[in-house]
CSV table of C-alpha atoms in Angstrom, one decimal:
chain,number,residue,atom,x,y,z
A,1,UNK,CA,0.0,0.0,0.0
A,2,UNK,CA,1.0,3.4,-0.9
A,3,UNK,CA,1.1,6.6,1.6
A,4,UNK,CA,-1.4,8.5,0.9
A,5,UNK,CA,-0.1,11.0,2.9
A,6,UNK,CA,2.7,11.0,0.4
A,7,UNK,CA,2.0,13.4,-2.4
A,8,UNK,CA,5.0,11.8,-4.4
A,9,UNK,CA,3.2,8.3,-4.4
A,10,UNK,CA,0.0,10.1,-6.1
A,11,UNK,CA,-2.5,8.2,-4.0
A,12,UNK,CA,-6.0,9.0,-4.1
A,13,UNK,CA,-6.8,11.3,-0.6
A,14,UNK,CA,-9.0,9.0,1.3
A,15,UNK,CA,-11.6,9.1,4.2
A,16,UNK,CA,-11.0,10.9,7.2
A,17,UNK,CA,-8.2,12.6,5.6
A,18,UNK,CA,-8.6,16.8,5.9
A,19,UNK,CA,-9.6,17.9,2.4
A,20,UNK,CA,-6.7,20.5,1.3
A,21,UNK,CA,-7.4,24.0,1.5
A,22,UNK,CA,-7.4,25.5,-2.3
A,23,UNK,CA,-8.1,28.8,-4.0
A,24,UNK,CA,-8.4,28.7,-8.2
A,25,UNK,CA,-10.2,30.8,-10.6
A,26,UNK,CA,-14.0,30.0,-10.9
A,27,UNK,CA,-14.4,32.6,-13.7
A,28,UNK,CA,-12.1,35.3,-15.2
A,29,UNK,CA,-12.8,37.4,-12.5
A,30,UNK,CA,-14.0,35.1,-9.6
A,31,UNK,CA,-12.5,32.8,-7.5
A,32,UNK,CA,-13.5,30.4,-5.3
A,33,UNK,CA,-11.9,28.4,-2.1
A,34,UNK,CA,-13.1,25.5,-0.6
A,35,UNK,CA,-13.1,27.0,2.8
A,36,UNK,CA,-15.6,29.0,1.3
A,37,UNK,CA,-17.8,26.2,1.1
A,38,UNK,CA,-17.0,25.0,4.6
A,39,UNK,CA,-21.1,24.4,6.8
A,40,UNK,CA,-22.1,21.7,3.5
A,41,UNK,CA,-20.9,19.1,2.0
A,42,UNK,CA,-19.2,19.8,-1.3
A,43,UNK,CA,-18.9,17.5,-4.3
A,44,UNK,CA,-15.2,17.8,-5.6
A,45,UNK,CA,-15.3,16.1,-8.9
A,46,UNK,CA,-11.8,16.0,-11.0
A,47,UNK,CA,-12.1,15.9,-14.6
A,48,UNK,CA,-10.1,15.4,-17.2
A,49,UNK,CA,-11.2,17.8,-20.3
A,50,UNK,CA,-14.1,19.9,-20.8
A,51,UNK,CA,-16.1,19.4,-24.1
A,52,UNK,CA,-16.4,15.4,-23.8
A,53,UNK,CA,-18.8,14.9,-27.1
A,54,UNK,CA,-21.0,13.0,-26.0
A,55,UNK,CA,-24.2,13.1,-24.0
A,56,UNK,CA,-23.2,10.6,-21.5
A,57,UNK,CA,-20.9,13.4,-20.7
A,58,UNK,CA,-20.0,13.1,-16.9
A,59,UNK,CA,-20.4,17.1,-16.2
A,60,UNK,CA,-23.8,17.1,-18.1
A,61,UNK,CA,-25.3,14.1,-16.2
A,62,UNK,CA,-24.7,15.7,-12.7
A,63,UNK,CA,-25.6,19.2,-14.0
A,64,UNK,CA,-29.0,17.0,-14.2
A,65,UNK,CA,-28.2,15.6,-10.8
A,66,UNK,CA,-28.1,18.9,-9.2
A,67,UNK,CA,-31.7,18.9,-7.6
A,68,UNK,CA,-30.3,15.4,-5.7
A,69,UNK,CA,-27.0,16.7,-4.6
A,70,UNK,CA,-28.9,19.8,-3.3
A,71,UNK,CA,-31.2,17.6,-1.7
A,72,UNK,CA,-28.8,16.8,0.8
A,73,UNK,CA,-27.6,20.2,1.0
A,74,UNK,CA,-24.0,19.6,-1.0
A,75,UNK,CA,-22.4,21.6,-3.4
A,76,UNK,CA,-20.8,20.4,-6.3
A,77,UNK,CA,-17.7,21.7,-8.0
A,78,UNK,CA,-16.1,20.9,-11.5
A,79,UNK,CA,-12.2,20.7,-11.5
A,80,UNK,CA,-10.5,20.5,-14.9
A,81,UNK,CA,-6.8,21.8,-15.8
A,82,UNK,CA,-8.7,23.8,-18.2
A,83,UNK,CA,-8.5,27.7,-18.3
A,84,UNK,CA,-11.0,30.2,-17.1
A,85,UNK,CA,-12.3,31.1,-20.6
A,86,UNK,CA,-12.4,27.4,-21.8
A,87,UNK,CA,-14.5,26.7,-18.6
A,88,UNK,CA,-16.6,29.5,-19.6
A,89,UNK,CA,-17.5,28.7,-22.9
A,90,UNK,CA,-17.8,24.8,-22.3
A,91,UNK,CA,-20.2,26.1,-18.9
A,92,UNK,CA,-22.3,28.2,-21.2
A,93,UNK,CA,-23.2,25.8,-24.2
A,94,UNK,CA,-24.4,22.7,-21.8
A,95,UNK,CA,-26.4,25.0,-19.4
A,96,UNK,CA,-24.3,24.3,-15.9
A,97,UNK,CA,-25.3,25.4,-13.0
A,98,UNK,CA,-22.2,25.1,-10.9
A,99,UNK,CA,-18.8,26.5,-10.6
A,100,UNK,CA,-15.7,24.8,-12.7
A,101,UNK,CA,-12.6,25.9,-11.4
A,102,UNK,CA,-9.2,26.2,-13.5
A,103,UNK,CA,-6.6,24.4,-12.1
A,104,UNK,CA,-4.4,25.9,-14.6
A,105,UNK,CA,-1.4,27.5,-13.4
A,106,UNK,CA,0.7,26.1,-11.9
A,107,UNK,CA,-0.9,23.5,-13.6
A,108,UNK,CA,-2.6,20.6,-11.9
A,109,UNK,CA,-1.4,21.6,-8.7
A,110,UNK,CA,-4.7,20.7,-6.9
A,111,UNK,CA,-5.6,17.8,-8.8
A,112,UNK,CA,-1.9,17.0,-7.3
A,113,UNK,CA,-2.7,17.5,-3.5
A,114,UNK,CA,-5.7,15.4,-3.9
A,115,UNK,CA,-3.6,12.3,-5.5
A,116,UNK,CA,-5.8,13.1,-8.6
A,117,UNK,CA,-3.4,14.2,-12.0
A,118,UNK,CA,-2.1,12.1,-14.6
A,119,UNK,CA,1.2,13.5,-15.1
A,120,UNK,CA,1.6,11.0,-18.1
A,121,UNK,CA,-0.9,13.0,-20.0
A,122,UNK,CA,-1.4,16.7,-18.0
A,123,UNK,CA,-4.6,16.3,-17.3
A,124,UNK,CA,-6.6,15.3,-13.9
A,125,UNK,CA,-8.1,11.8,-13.5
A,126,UNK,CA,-11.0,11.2,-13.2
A,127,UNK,CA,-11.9,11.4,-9.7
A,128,UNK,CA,-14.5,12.3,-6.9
A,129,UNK,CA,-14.6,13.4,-3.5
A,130,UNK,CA,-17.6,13.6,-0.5
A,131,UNK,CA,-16.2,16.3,1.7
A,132,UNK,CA,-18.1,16.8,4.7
A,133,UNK,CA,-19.6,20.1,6.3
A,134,UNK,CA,-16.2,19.8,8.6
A,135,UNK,CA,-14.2,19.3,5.9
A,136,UNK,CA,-13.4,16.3,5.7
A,137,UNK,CA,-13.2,13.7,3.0
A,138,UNK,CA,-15.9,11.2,3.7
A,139,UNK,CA,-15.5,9.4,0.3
A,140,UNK,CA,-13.5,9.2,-2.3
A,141,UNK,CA,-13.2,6.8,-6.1
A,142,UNK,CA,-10.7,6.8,-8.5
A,143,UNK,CA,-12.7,6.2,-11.9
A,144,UNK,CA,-11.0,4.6,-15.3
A,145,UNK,CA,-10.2,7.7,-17.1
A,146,UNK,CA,-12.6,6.6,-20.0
A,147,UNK,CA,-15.7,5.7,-18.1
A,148,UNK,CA,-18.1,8.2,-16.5
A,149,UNK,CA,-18.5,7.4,-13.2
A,150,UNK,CA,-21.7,8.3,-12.9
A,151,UNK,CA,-23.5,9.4,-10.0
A,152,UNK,CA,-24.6,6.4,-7.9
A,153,UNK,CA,-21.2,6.6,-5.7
A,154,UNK,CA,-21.7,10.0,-5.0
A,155,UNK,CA,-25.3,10.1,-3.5
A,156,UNK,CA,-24.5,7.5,-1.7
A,157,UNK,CA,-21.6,8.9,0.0
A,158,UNK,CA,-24.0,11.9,0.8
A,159,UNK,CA,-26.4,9.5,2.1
A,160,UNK,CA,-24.0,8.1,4.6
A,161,UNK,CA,-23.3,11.6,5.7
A,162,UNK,CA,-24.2,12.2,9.8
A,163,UNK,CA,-27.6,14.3,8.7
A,164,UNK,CA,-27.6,17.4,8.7
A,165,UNK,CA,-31.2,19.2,9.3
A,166,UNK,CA,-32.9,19.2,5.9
A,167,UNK,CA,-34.2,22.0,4.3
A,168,UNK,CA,-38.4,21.8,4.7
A,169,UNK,CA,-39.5,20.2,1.1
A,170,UNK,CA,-41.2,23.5,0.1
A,171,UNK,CA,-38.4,25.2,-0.4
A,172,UNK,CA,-35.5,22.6,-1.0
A,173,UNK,CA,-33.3,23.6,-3.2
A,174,UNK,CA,-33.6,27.8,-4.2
A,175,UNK,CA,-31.5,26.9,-7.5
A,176,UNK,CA,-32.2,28.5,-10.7
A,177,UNK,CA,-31.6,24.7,-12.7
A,178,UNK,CA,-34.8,23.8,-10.9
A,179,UNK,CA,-36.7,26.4,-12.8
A,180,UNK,CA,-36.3,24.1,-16.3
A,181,UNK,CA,-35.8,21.0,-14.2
A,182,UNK,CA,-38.4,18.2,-13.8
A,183,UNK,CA,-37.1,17.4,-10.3
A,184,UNK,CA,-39.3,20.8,-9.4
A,185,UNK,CA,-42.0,19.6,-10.5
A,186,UNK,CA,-43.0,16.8,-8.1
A,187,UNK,CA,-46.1,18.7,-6.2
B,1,UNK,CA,-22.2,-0.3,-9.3
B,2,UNK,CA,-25.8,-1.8,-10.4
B,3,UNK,CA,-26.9,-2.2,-7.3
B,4,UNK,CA,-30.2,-1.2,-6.7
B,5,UNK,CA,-32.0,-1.4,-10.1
B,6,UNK,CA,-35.4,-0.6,-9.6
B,7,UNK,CA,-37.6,-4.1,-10.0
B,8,UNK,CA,-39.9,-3.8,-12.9
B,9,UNK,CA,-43.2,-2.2,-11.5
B,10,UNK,CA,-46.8,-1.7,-12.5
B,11,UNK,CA,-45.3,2.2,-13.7
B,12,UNK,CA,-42.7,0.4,-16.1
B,13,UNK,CA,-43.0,0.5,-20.1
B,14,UNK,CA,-42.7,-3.3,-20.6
B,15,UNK,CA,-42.4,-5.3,-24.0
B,16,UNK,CA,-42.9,-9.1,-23.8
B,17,UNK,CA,-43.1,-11.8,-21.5
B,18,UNK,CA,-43.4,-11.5,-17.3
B,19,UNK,CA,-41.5,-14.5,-17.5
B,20,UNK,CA,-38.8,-14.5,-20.1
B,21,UNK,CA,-35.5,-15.6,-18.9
B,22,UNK,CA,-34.0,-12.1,-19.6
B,23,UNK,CA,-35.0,-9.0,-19.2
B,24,UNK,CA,-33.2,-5.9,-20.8
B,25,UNK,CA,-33.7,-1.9,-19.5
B,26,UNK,CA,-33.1,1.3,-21.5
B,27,UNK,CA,-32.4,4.5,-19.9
B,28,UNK,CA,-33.5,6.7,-22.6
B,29,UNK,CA,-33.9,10.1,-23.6
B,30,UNK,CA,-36.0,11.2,-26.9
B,31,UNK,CA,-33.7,13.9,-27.8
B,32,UNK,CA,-30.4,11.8,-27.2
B,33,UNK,CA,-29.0,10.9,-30.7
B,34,UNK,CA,-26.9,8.0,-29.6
B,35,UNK,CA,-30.7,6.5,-28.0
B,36,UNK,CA,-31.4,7.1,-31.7
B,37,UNK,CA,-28.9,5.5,-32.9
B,38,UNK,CA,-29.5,2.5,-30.8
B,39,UNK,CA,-33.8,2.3,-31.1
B,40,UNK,CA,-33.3,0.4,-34.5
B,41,UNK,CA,-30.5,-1.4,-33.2
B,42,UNK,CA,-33.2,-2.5,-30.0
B,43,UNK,CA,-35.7,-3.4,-32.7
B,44,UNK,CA,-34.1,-6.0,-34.4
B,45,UNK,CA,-32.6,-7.6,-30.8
B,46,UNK,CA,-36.6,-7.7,-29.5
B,47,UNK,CA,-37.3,-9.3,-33.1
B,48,UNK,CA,-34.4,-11.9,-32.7
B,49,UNK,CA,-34.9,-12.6,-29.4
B,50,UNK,CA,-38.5,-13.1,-29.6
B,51,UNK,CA,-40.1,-14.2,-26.8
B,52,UNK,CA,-37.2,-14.7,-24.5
B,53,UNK,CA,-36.7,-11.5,-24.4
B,54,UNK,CA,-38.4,-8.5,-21.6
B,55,UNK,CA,-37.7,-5.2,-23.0
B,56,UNK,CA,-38.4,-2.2,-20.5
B,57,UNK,CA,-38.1,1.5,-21.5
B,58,UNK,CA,-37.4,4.1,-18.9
B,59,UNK,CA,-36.9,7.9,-19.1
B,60,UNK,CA,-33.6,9.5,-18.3
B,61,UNK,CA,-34.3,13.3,-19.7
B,62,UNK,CA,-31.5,15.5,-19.7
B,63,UNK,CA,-33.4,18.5,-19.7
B,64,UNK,CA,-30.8,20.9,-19.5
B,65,UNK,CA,-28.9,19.4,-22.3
B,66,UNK,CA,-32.2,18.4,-24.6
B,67,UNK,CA,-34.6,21.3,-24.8
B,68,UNK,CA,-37.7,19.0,-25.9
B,69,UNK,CA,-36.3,15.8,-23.8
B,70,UNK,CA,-39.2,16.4,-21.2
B,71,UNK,CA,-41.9,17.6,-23.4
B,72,UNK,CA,-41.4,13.6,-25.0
B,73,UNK,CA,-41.3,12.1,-21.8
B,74,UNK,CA,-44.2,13.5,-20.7
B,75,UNK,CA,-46.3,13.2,-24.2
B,76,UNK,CA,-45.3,8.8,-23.7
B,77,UNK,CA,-46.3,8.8,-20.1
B,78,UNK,CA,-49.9,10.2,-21.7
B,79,UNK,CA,-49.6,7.5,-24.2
B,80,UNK,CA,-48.5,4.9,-21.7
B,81,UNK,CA,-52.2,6.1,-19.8
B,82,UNK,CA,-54.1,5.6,-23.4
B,83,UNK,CA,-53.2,2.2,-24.2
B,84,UNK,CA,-50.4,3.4,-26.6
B,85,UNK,CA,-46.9,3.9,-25.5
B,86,UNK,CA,-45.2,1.8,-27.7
B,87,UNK,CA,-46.5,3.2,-30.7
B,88,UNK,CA,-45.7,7.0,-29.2
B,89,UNK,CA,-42.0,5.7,-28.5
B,90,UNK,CA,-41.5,4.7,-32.1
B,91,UNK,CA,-42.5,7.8,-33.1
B,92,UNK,CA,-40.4,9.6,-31.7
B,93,UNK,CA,-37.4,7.7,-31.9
B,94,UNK,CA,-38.5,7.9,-35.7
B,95,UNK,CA,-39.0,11.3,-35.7
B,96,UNK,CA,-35.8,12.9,-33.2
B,97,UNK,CA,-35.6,16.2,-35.3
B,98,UNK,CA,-39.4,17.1,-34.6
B,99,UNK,CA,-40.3,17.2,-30.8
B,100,UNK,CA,-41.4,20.1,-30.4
B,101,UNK,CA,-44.6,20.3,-28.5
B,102,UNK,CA,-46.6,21.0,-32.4
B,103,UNK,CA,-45.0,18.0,-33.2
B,104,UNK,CA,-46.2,16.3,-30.2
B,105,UNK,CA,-49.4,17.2,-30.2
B,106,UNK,CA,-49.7,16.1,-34.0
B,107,UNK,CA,-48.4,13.1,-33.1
B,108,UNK,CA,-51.0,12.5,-30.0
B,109,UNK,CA,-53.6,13.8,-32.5
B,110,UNK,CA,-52.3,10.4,-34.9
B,111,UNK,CA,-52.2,7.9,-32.0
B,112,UNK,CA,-55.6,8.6,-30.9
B,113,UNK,CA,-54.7,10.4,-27.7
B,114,UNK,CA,-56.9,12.8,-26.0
B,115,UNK,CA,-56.2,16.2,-26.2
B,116,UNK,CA,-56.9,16.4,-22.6
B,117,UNK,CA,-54.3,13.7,-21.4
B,118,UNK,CA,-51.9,15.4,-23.5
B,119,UNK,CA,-52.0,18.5,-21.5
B,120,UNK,CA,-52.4,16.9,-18.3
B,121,UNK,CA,-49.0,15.7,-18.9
B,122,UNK,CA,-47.1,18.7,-20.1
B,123,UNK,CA,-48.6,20.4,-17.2
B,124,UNK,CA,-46.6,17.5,-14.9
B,125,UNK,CA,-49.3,15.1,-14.0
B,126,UNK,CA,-46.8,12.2,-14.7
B,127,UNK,CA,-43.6,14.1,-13.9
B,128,UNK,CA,-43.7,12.0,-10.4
B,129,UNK,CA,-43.3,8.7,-13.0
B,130,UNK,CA,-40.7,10.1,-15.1
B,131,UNK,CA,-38.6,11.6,-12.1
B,132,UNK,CA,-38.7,8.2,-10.1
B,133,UNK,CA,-37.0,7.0,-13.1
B,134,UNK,CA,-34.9,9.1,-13.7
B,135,UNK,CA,-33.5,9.1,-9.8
B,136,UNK,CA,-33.9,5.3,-9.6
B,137,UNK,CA,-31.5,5.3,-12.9
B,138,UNK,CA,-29.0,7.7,-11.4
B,139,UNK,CA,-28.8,5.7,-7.6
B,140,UNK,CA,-28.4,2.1,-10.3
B,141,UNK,CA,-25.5,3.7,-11.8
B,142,UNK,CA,-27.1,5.1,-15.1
B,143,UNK,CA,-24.2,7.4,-16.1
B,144,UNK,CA,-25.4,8.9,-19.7
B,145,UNK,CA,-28.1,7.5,-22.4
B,146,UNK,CA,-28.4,5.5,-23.6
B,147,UNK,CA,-28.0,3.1,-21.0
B,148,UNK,CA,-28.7,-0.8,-20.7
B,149,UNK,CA,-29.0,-3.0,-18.1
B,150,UNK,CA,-29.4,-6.4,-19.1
B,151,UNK,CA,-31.0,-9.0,-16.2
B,152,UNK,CA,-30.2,-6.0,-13.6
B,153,UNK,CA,-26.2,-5.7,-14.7
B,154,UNK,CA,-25.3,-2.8,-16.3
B,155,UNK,CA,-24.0,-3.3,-19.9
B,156,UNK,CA,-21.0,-1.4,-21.2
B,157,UNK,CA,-20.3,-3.3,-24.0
B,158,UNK,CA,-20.7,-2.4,-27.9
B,159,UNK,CA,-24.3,-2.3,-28.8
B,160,UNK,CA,-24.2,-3.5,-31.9
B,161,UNK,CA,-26.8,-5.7,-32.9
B,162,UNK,CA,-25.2,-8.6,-32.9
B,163,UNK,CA,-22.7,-8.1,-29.5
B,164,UNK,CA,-26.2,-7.3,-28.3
B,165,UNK,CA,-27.8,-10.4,-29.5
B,166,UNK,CA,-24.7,-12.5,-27.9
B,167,UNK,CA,-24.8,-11.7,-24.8
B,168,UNK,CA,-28.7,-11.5,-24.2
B,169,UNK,CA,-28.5,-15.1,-25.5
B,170,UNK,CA,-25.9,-15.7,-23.1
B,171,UNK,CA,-27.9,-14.0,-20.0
B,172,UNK,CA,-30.8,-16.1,-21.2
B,173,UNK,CA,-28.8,-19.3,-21.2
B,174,UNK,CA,-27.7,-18.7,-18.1
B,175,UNK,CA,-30.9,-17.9,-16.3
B,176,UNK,CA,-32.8,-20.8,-18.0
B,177,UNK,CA,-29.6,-23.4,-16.0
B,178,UNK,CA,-30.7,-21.3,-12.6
B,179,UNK,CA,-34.8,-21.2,-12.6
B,180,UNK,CA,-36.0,-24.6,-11.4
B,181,UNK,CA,-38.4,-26.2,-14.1
């Protein structure tokens, strides 16, 4: 077995491991740190490129999910070693409704700390992370770089979170995807 | 990760036999042109198969991605309630590049469906239905469309028709050997 504690080894963080801090560009003029997120859970999911063609695309499927993450009051965040602009663009043409952050420059360096970047080919692997409201990493998978993960592992993880008080159903998630979603709809 | 595949229920599209020794789900959405790609492909394996064969259709919209993805869902959910789904499913996989709701409402206006139902189910009466699916999918592992499960395993293997028609035989081989006569 490999330390994870040992960046050099690139192990996958896993449970009960602290979640490391981070700061990277959300837009061209935002950016966004994890602390910030601290009092939720927060989806961390690594990614290897933005504009995967095709619509089992693993950014569109939990831009859909986004009513069931909220559910359980998490937040997710896209992680790419794409820039701000690329991020943009990719963000705008399949409707997401949550940050992307450019781990861009240096390059990789959080996809690094979290035992999640192939050096072999610059990008980040495929990889999530549950972080808790205290952050700390609750759960954490290594996918195949070629196959979407889905989001099965993920709600899961959020499942087996201590709960947290839920928001009444009435007004569960206040997210503008719900507007055009069919998960508002239930009534 | 294919645990927890929702059991076929009284809500569930279903083509052929309670009983036959394999049973194959599609997470589909209308709008998704690799589901098109693979409804012909689907045809011919239910032909082949025959009897042996339970096919079960269940939505997985990606709204955000497919502007008209819930506008079908919801028109075969009002032909699921008048006796037609099948028949509204084929049309739609037959006819991707027109789903808007004109479209739709031409077509329920061809399969005999009220215009009533219709409109119940754009304004969401089955929306509970087509969400269930679509959560029960995500928790099974669904992880785009089109996506197969074949006697509750997911399937991530070419979908040709003839791969297809392997290992369905296979499955049905197999689960023939473990139900006592």
């Amino acid at each position: 077995m490999t330390d994870p504690h040992d960046a050099s080894t690139h192990a996958l963080l896993q449970p009960g491991q602290a979640a490391p801090d981070f700061t990277l560009p959300a837009t061209p003029d935002q950016r966004l740190s994890l602390s910030d997120l601290r009092g939720a859970p927060v989806i961390l999911a690594f990614y290897p490129a933005d504009w995967s063609p095709v619509c089992g695309d693993q950014m569109g499927l939990y831009n859909e999910m986004l009513p069931e993450f909220h559910r359980s009051g998490a937040q997710l965040v896209g992680i790419s070693t794409d820039g701000v602009w690329c991020h943009a663009a990719f963000a705008e043409a399949r409707k997401l409704h949550f940050p992307l952050l450019a781990d861009f420059e240096p390059k990789g360096e959080v996809a690094r700390r979290y035992g999640a970047y192939r050096a072999q080919d610059g990008v980040a692997e495929r990889a999530l992370f549950v972080i808790d409201a205290e952050g700390v990493i609750r759960w954490s998978y290594l996918s195949p770089l070629g196959l979407n993960p889905g989001a099965d592992g993920i709600l899961d993880a959020l499942d087996a979170l201590v709960p947290t008080p839920k928001p009444p159903v009435s007004n569960a998630p206040a997210s503008d995807t719900l507007a055009s979603n069919i998960h508002g709809a239930q009534a | 990760m294919t645990r927890r595949l929702p059991p076929v229920s009284a809500t569930d599209k279903v083509a052929g036999p309670a009983d036959a020794p394999v049973t194959l789900i599609e997470y589909g959405d209308y709008e998704c042109p690799y589901c098109g790609e693979a409804y012909p492909v689907l045809k011919a394996v239910q032909e082949a198969m025959g009897a042996r064969l339970r096919f079960v259709f269940r939505n997985f919209p990606l709204t955000e991605m497919h502007a008209h993805a819930l506008r079908a869902a919801q028109f075969t959910e009002a032909a699921a309630a008048s006796g037609v789904f099948w028949a509204a499913h084929d049309m739609l996989y037959e006819h991707q590049d027109a789903l808007d709701v004109a479209s739709l409402t031409s077509y329920a206006a061809q399969l005999g469906i009220e215009r009533r139902v219709l409109q119940a189910a754009f304004q969401g009466r089955y929306d509970a239905i087509i969400q269930q699916d679509f959560v029960g999918g995500a928790r099974a592992g669904v992880n785009g469309t089109p996506c197969l499960f074949i006697n509750g395993v997911r399937y991530d293997g070419p979908r040709d028709r003839q791969s297809l028609i392997e290992v369905l035989d296979r499955a049905a081989a197999t689960a023939e050997i473990d139900v006592p006569a």
